[in-house]
Coordinates of C-alpha atoms in Angstrom, one line a residue:
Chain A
X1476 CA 5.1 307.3 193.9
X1477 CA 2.1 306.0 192.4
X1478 CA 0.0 308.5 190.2
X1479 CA -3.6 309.1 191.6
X1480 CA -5.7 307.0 189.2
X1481 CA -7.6 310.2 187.1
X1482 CA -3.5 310.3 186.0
X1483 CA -3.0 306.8 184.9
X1484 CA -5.6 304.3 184.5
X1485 CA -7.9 306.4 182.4
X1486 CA -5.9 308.1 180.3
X1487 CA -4.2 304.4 179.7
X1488 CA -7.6 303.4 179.0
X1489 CA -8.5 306.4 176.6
X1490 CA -5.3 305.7 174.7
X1491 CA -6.3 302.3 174.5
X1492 CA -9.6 302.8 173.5
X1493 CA -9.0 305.4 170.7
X1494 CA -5.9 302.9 169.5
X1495 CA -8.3 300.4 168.8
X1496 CA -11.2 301.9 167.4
X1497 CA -8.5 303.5 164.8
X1498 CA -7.2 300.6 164.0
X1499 CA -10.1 299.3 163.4
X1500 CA -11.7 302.3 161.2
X1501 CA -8.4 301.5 158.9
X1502 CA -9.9 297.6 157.9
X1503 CA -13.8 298.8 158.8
X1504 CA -14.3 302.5 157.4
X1505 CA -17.9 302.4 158.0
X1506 CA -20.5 303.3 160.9
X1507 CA -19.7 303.1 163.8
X1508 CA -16.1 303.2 163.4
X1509 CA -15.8 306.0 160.9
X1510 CA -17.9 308.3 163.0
X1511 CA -16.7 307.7 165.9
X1512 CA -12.8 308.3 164.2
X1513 CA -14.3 311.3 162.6
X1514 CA -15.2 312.5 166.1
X1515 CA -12.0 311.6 167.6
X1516 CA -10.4 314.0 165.0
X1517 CA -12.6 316.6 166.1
X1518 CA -11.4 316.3 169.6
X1519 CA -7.6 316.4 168.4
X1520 CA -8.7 319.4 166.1
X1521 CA -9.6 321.4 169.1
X1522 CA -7.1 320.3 171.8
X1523 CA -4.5 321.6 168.8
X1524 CA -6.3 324.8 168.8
X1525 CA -6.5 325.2 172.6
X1526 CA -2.3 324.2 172.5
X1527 CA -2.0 327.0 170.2
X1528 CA -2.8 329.4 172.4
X1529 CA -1.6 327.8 175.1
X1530 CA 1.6 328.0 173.2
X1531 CA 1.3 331.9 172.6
X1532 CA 0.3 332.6 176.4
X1533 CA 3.5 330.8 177.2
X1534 CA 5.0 332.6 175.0
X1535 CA 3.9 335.7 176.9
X1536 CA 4.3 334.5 180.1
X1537 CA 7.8 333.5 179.7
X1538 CA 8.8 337.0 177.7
X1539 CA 7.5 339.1 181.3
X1540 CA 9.0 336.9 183.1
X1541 CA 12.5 338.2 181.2
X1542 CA 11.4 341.8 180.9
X1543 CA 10.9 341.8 184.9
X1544 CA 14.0 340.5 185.8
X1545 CA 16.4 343.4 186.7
X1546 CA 19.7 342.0 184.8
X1547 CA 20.0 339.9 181.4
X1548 CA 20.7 341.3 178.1
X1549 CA 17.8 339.2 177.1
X1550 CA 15.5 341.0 178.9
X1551 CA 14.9 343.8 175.4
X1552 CA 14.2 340.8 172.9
X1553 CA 11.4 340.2 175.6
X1554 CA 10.2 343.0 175.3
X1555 CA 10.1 343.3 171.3
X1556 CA 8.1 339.9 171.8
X1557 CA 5.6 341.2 173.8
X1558 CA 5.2 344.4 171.7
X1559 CA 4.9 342.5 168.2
X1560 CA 2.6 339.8 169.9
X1561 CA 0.4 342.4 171.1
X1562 CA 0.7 344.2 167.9
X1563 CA -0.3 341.5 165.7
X1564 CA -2.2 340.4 168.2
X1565 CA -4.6 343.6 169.1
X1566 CA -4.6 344.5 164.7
X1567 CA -6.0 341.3 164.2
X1568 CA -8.6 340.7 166.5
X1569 CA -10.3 344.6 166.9
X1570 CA -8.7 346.4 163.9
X1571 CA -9.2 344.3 160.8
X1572 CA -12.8 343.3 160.2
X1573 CA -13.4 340.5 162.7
X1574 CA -13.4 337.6 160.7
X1575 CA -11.8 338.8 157.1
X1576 CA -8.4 339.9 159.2
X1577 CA -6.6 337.6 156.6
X1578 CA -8.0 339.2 153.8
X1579 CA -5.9 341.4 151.4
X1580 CA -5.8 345.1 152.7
X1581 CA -6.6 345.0 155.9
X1582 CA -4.5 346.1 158.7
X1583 CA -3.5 342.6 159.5
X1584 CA -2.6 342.1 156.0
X1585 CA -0.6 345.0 156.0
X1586 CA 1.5 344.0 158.9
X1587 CA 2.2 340.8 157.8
X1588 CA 3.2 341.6 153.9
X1589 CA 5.0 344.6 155.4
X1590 CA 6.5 343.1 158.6
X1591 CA 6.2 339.6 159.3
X1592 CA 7.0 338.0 156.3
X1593 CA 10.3 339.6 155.3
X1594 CA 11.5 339.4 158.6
X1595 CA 10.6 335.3 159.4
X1596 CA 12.1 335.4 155.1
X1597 CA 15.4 337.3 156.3
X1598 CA 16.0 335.4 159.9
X1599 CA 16.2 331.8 157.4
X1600 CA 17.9 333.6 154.9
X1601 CA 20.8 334.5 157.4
X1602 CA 21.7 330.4 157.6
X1603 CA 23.1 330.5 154.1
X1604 CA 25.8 332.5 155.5
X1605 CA 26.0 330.3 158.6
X1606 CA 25.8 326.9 156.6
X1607 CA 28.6 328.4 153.9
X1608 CA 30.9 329.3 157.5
X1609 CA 30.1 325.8 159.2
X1610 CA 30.9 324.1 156.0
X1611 CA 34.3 325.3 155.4
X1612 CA 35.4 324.7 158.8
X1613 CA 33.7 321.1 159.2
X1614 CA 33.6 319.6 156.0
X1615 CA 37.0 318.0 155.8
X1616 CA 37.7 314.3 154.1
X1617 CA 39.3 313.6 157.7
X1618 CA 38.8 309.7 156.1
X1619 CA 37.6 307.5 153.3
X1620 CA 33.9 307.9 154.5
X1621 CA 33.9 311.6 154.9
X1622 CA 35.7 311.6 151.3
X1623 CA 32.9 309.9 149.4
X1624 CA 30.3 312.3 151.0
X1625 CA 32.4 314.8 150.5
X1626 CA 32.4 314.4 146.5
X1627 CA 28.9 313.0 146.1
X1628 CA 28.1 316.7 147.9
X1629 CA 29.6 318.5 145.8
X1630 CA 28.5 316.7 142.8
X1631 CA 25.2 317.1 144.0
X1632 CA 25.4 320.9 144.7
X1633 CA 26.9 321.6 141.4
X1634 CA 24.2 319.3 139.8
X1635 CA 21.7 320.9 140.9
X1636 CA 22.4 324.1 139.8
X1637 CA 22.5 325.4 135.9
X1638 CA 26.9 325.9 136.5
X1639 CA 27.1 321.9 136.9
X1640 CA 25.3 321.9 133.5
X1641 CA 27.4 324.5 131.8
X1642 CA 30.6 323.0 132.9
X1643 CA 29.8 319.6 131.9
X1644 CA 27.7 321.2 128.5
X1645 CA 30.8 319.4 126.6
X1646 CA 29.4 316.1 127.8
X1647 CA 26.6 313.8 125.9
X1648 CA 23.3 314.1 127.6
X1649 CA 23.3 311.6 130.4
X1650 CA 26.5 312.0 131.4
X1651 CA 26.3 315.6 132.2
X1652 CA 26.4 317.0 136.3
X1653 CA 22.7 317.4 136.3
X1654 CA 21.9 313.6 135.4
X1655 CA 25.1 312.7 138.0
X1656 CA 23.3 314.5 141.2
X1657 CA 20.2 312.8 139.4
X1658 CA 21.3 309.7 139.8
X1659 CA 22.9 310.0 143.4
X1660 CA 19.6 311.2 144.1
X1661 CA 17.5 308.2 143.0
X1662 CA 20.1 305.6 143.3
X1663 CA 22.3 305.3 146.3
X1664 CA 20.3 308.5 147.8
X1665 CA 17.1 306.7 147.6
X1666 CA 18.2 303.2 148.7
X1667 CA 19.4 304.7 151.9
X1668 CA 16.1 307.3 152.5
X1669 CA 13.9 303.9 151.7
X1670 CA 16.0 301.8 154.5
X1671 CA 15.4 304.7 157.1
X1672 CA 11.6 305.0 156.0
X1673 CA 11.3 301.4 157.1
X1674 CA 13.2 301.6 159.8
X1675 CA 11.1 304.6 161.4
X1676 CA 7.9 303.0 160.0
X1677 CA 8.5 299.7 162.3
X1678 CA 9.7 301.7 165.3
X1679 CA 6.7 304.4 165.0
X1680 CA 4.1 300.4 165.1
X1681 CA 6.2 299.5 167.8
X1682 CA 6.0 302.8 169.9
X1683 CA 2.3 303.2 169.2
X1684 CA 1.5 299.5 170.2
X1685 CA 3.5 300.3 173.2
X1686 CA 1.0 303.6 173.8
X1687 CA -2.3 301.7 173.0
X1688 CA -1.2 298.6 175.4
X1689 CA 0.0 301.1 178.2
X1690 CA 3.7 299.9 178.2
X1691 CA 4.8 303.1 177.2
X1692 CA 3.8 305.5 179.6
X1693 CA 6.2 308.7 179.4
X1694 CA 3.6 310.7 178.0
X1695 CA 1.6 310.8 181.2
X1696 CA 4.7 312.9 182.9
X1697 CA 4.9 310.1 185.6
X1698 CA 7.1 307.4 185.6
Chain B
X947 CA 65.8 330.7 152.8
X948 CA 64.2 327.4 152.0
X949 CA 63.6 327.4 155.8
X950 CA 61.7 330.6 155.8
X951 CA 59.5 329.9 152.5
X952 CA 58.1 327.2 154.3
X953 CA 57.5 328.6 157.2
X954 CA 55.7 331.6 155.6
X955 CA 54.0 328.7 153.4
X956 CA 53.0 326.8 156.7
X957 CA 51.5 330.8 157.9
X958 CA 49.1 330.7 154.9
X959 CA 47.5 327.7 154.9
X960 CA 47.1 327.8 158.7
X961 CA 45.7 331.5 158.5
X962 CA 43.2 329.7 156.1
X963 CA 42.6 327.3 158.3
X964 CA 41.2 329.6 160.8
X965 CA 39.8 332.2 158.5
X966 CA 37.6 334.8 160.0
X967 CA 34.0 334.1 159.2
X968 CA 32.9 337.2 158.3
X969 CA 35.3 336.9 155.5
X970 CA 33.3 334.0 154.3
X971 CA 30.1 335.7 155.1
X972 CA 31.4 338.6 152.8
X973 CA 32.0 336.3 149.7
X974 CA 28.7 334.5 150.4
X975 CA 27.1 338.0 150.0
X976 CA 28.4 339.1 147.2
X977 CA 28.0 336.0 144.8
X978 CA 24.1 336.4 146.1
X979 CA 23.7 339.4 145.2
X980 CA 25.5 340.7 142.5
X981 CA 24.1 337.9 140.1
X982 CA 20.5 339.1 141.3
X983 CA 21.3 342.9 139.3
X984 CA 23.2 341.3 136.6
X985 CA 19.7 340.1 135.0
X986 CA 21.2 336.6 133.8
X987 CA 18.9 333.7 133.0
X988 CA 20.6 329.9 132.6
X989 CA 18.8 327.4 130.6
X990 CA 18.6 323.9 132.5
X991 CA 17.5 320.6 132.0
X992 CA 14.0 319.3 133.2
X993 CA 14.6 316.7 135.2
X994 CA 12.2 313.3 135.6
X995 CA 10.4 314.3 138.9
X996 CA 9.4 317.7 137.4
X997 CA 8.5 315.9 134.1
X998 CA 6.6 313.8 135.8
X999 CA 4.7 316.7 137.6
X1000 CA 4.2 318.6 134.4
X1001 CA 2.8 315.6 132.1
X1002 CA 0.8 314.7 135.2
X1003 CA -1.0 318.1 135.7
X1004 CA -1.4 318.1 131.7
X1005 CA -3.3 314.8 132.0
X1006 CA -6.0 316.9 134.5
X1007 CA -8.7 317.6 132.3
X1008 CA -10.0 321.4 131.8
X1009 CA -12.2 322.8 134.3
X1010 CA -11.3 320.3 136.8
X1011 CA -11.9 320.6 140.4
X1012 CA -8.0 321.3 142.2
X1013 CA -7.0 321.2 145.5
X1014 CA -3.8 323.4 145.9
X1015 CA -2.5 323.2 149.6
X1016 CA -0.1 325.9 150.5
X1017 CA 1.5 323.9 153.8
X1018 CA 4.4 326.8 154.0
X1019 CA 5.4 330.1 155.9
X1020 CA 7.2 333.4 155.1
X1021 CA 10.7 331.6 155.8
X1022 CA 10.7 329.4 152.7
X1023 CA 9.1 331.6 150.6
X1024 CA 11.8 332.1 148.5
X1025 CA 12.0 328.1 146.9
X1026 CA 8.1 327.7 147.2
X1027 CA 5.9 330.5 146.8
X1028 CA 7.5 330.2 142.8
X1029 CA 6.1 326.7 143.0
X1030 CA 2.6 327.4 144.0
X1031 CA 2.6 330.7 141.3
X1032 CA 3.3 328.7 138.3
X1033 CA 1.0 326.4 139.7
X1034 CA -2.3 328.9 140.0
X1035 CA -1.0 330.4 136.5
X1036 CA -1.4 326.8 135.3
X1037 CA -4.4 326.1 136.7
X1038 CA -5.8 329.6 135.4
X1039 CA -4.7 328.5 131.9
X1040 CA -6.6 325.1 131.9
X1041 CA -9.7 326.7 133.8
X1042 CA -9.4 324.5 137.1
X1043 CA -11.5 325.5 139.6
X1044 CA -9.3 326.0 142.5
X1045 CA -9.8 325.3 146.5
X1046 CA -6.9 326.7 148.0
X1047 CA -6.3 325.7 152.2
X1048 CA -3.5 325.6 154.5
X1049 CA -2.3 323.1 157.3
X1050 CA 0.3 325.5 158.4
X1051 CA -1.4 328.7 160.1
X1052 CA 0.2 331.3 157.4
X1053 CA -0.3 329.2 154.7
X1054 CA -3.5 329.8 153.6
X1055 CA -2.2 333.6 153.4
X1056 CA 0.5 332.6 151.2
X1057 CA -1.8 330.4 149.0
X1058 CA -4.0 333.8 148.9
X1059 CA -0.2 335.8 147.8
X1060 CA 0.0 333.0 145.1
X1061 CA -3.0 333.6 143.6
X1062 CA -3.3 337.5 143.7
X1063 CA 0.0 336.9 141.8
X1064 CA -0.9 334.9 139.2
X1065 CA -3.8 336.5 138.6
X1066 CA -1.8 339.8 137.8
X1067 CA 0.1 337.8 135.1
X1068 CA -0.3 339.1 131.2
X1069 CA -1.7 336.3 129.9
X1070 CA -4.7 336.5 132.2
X1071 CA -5.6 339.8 131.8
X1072 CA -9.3 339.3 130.4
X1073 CA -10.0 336.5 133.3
X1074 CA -11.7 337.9 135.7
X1075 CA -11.7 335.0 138.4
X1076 CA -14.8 335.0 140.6
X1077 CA -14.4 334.5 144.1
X1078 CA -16.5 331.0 145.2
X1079 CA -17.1 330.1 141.8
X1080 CA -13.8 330.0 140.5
X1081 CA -11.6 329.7 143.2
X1082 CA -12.0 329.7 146.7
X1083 CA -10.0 329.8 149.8
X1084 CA -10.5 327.5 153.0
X1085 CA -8.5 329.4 155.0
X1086 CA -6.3 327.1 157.8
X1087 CA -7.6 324.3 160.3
X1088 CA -5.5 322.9 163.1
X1089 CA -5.1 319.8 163.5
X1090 CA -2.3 318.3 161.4
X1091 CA -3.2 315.1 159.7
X1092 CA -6.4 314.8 161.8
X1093 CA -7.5 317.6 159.3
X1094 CA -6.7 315.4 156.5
X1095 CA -8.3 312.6 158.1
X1096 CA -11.4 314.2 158.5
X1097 CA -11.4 316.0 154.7
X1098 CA -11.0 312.2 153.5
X1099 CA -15.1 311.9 155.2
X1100 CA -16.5 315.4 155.4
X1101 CA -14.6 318.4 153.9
X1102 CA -17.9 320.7 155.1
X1103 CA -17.5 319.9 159.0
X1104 CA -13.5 320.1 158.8
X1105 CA -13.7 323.6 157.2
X1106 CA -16.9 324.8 158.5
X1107 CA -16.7 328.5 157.0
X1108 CA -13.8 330.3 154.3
X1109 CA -11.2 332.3 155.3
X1110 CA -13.5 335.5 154.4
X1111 CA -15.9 333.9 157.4
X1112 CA -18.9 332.4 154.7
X1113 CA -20.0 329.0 155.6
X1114 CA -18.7 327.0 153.0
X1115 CA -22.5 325.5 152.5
X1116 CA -22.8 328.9 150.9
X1117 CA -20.3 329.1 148.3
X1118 CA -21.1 327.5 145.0
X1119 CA -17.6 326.1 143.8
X1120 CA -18.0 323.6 147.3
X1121 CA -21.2 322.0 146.5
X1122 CA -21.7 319.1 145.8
X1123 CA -18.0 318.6 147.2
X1124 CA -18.2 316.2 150.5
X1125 CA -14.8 314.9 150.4
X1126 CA -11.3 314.4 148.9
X1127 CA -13.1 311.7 146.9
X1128 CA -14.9 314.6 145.1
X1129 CA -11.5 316.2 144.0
X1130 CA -9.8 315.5 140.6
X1131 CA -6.4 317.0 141.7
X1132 CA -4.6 318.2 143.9
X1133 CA -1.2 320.1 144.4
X1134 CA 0.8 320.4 147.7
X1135 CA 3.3 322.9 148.2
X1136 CA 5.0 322.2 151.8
X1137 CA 8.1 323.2 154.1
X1138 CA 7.5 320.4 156.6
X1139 CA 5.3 318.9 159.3
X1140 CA 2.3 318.7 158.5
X1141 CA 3.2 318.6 154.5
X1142 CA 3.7 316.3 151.7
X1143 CA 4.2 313.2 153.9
X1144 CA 0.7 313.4 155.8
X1145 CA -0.6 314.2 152.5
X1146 CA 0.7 310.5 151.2
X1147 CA -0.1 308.8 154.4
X1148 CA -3.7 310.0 154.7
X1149 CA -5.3 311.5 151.6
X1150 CA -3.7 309.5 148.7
X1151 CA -3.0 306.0 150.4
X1152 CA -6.4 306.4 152.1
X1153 CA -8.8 307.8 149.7
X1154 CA -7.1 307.9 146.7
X1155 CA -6.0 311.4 145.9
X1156 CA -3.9 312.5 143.1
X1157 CA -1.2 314.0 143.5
X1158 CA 1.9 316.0 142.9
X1159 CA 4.2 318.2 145.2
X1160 CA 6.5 320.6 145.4
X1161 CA 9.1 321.0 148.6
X1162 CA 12.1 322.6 150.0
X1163 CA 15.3 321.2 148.9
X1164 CA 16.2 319.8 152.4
X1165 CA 13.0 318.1 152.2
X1166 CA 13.6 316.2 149.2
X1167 CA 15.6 313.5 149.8
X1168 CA 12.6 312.3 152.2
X1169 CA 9.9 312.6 149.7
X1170 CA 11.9 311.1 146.8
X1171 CA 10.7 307.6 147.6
X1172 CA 6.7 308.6 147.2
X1173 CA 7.7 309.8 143.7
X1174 CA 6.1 307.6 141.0
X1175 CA 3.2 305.6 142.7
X1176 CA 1.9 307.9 145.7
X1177 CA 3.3 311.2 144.2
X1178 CA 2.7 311.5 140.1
X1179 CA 5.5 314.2 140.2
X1180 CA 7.8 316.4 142.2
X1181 CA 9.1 319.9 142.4
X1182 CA 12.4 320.0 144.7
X1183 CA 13.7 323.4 146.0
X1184 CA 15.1 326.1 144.2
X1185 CA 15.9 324.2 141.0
X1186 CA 12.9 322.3 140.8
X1187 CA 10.8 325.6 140.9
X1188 CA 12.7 326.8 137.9
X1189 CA 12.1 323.9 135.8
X1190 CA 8.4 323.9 136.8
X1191 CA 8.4 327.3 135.3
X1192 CA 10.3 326.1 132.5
X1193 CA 8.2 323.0 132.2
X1194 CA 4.7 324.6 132.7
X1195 CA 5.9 327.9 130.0
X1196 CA 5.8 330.3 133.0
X1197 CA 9.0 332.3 133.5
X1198 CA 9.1 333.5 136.8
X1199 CA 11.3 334.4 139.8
X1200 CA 13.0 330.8 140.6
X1201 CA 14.6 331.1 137.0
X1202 CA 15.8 334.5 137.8
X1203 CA 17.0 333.3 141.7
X1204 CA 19.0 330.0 140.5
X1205 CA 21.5 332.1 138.8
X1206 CA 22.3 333.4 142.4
X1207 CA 21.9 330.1 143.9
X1208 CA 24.5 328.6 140.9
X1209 CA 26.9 331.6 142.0
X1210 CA 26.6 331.2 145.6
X1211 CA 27.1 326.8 145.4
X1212 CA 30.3 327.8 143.3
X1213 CA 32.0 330.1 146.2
X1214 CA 31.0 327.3 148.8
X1215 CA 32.2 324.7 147.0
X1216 CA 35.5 326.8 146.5
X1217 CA 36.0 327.5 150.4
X1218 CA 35.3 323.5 150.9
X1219 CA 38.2 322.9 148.3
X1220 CA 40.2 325.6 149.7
X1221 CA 39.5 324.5 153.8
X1222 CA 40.8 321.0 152.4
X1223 CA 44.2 322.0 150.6
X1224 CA 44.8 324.1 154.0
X1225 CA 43.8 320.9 156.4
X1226 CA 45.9 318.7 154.3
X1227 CA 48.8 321.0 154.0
X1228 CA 49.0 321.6 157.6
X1229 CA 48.4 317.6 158.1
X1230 CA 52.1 316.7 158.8
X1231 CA 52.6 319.4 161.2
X1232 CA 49.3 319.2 163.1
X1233 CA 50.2 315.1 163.3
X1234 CA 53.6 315.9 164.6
X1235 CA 55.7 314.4 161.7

């Protein structure tokens, strides 16, 4: 079906237009290029903003839409995201001094020194325990490949704590697990991350010459 | 007999094999937290990166203008929030005037953490910091690398008022300061997107910034090509908080955490060896032999 054109052609030809005058600004950094990049910025700036809260009303939306449904065991951790939303929500806004909610002391501050932050701090803390589980049961030398990576981890997660150190502390300097993990890390480690940076450097000029020229148009939600 | 023996042996390895998790979960517990109470301290090596970091921020003359920008949340706390303390305390000690902001939305909060922090330290006692002519705080703008984009031509329409809600026109450590050209330093702590990377791409490729970083562990491996022309030095989870500490001659909490961390890599390591005898000792059987 074809897309009405306020769908397609123009934001093909904003794309387009913005592509060019930003690769431009790269070789020509002065007027009007620059300001108009600067202004360009200023529009991303705020459509980020306005998806932020898009994101959170979403959010919302979403969490009543579990609350009201009559069965679901998920429909309590709905409601705890409604209530903290609103909580940090509601503190923020009306009860912390307008502007300076983020400042030390205030309600807002309170909440998240008291609340928030040891509880984002203990749900990433939990995958220690999860990644220690998962590794025991998947990390196997089931081949040669799997062997090597096998080693180099562990030489790597011994090396790069002090224990690799104090085990090896017998060795000359150099030769010890610290300077090992050391050199996996900016030897074979770093050949490999540099191949991948390339890699994902030529497809990301590819993909974005595909935007700008309107080849690529997935990102419109049509074909 | 013989017949039994390994048949009971056969029992072990393949109870190992399918060990309860909460059984790992309890070892993994324990070797965190005992070490924490034991109040142990290991000595470790500085390695090149954070070398590099230190000898680069020692190069920064006194009073210099600093941009430190805390790009991290409450979750990673733990390996970076050492980082960006040892880097105020630093920058206390050499008298840098500091502009702190945040491309994450909780980061400017943590940068704000960091400071109150360092500021509390012993050696500071008689500094009495002064809020927009010593240091100040930007507070966080969305936007990503846009954000950096735009601090590379105008810092003053990017962040158009502080965190405390002052136009930044108005505070006297910012004027005179137009863009990242105007900076002598800067520091980036990050977790992520938008972090270190952006950072490279647009404010030190672009206009020239110097430098230095520290990130999560998982995020090293990716940043360890910038290290040496785009970054002058960098910090690398856990470890390379402690030797920041170490390096910079500020003690602090990543020393105290690593002997955990040492602990904890020991007991995975030893399930790993010990899942491995058990898959190998079962091999024959599982293959039918």
């Amino acid at each position: 079906m074809r897309l009405p054109l306020m769908r397609r052609e123009i934001p093909t030809f904003i794309a387009l237009v913005v592509g060019i005058i930003c690769i431009i600004q790269f070789f020509i950094p002065h007027w009007p290029f620059g300001r108009m990049v600067d202004t360009f910025a200023d529009w991303f700036t705020i459509m980020q903003a306005v998806a932020i809260w898009l994101g959170a009303l979403n959010l919302l939306k979403i969490s009543f839409q579990k609350v009201t449904r009559k069965k679901g065991h998920d429909r309590w951790y709905g409601a705890v995201v409604i209530l903290s939303f609103m909580l940090m929500a509601i503190t923020g806004l009306l009860l912390s001094g307008g502007r300076r909610f983020q400042m030390p002391g205030t309600r807002f501050d309170w909440l998240y020194i008291n609340m928030f932050a040891p509880l984002a701090s203990t749900m990433f803390a939990l995958l220690v325990f999860f990644v220690a589980s998962a590794s025991y049961r998947a990390f196997r030398a089931r081949s040669w490949e799997a062997g090597l990576l096998l080693v180099a981890a562990f030489l790597v997660m011994l090396g790069r704590a002090p224990v690799g150190d104090s085990m090896t502390g017998f060795m000359p300097p150099g030769y010890q697990l610290s300077d090992v993990a050391s050199w996996i890390m900016n030897y074979p480690q770093l050949a490999g991350q540099r191949a991948i940076m390339i890699g994902i450097a030529l497809g990301v000029a590819s993909a974005s010459l595909r935007l700008i020229l309107g080849l690529e148009r997935s990102y419109l939600g049509g074909q | 007999m013989t017949a039994t023996n390994d048949t009971a042996t056969r029992t072990v390895w393949e109870r190992l094999l399918t060990i309860d998790r909460r059984i790992v979960f309890v070892f993994v517990g324990i070797a965190l937290v005992v070490p924490f109470f034991l109040g142990v301290s290991q000595k470790m090596p500085v390695s090149r990166e954070v070398r590099m970091m230190a000898d680069a921020m020692e190069r920064v003359p006194d009073g210099a203008l600093v941009l430190i920008s805390t790009d991290y949340d409450p979750p990673t706390t733990p390996e970076l929030q050492p980082m960006s303390v040892v880097c105020m305390k630093y920058a206390l000690k050499r008298k840098w005037r500091v502009v702190i902001c945040g491309l994450y939305p909780m980061g400017a909060v943590q940068g704000n953490i960091a400071w109150d922090i360092a500021v509390r330290d012993e050696q500071f006692r008689d500094r009495r910091p002064v809020y927009g002519t010593d240091y100040v705080n930007l507070g966080f703008q969305s936007g990503n690398e846009a954000v950096i984009q735009k601090m590379g031509s105008d810092i003053h329409s990017t962040f158009t008022r502080d965190y405390r809600g002052t136009p930044i026109g108005e505070i006297p450590i910012m004027r005179g300061v137009t863009n990242l050209g105007n900076l002598d330093f800067m520091v980036n702590v990050s977790s992520g997107y938008p972090g270190t990377r952006e950072w490279v791409q647009f404010g030190v490729d672009r206009f020239g910034l110097k430098m230095v970083a520290g990130n999560t562990a998982v995020q090293t491996t990716e940043m360890t090509p910038y290290v040496g022309k785009q970054l002058l030095g960098m910090a690398g989870g856990m470890r390379g908080a402690a030797e920041l500490e170490q390096a910079l001659g500020f003690p602090g909490k990543a020393g105290k955490y690593m002997v955990c961390q040492s602990v904890a890599h020991v007991i995975v390591i030893a399930f790993i060896v010990i899942g491995n005898i058990a898959y190998f000792a079962t091999g024959r059987r599982r293959r039918g032999d």
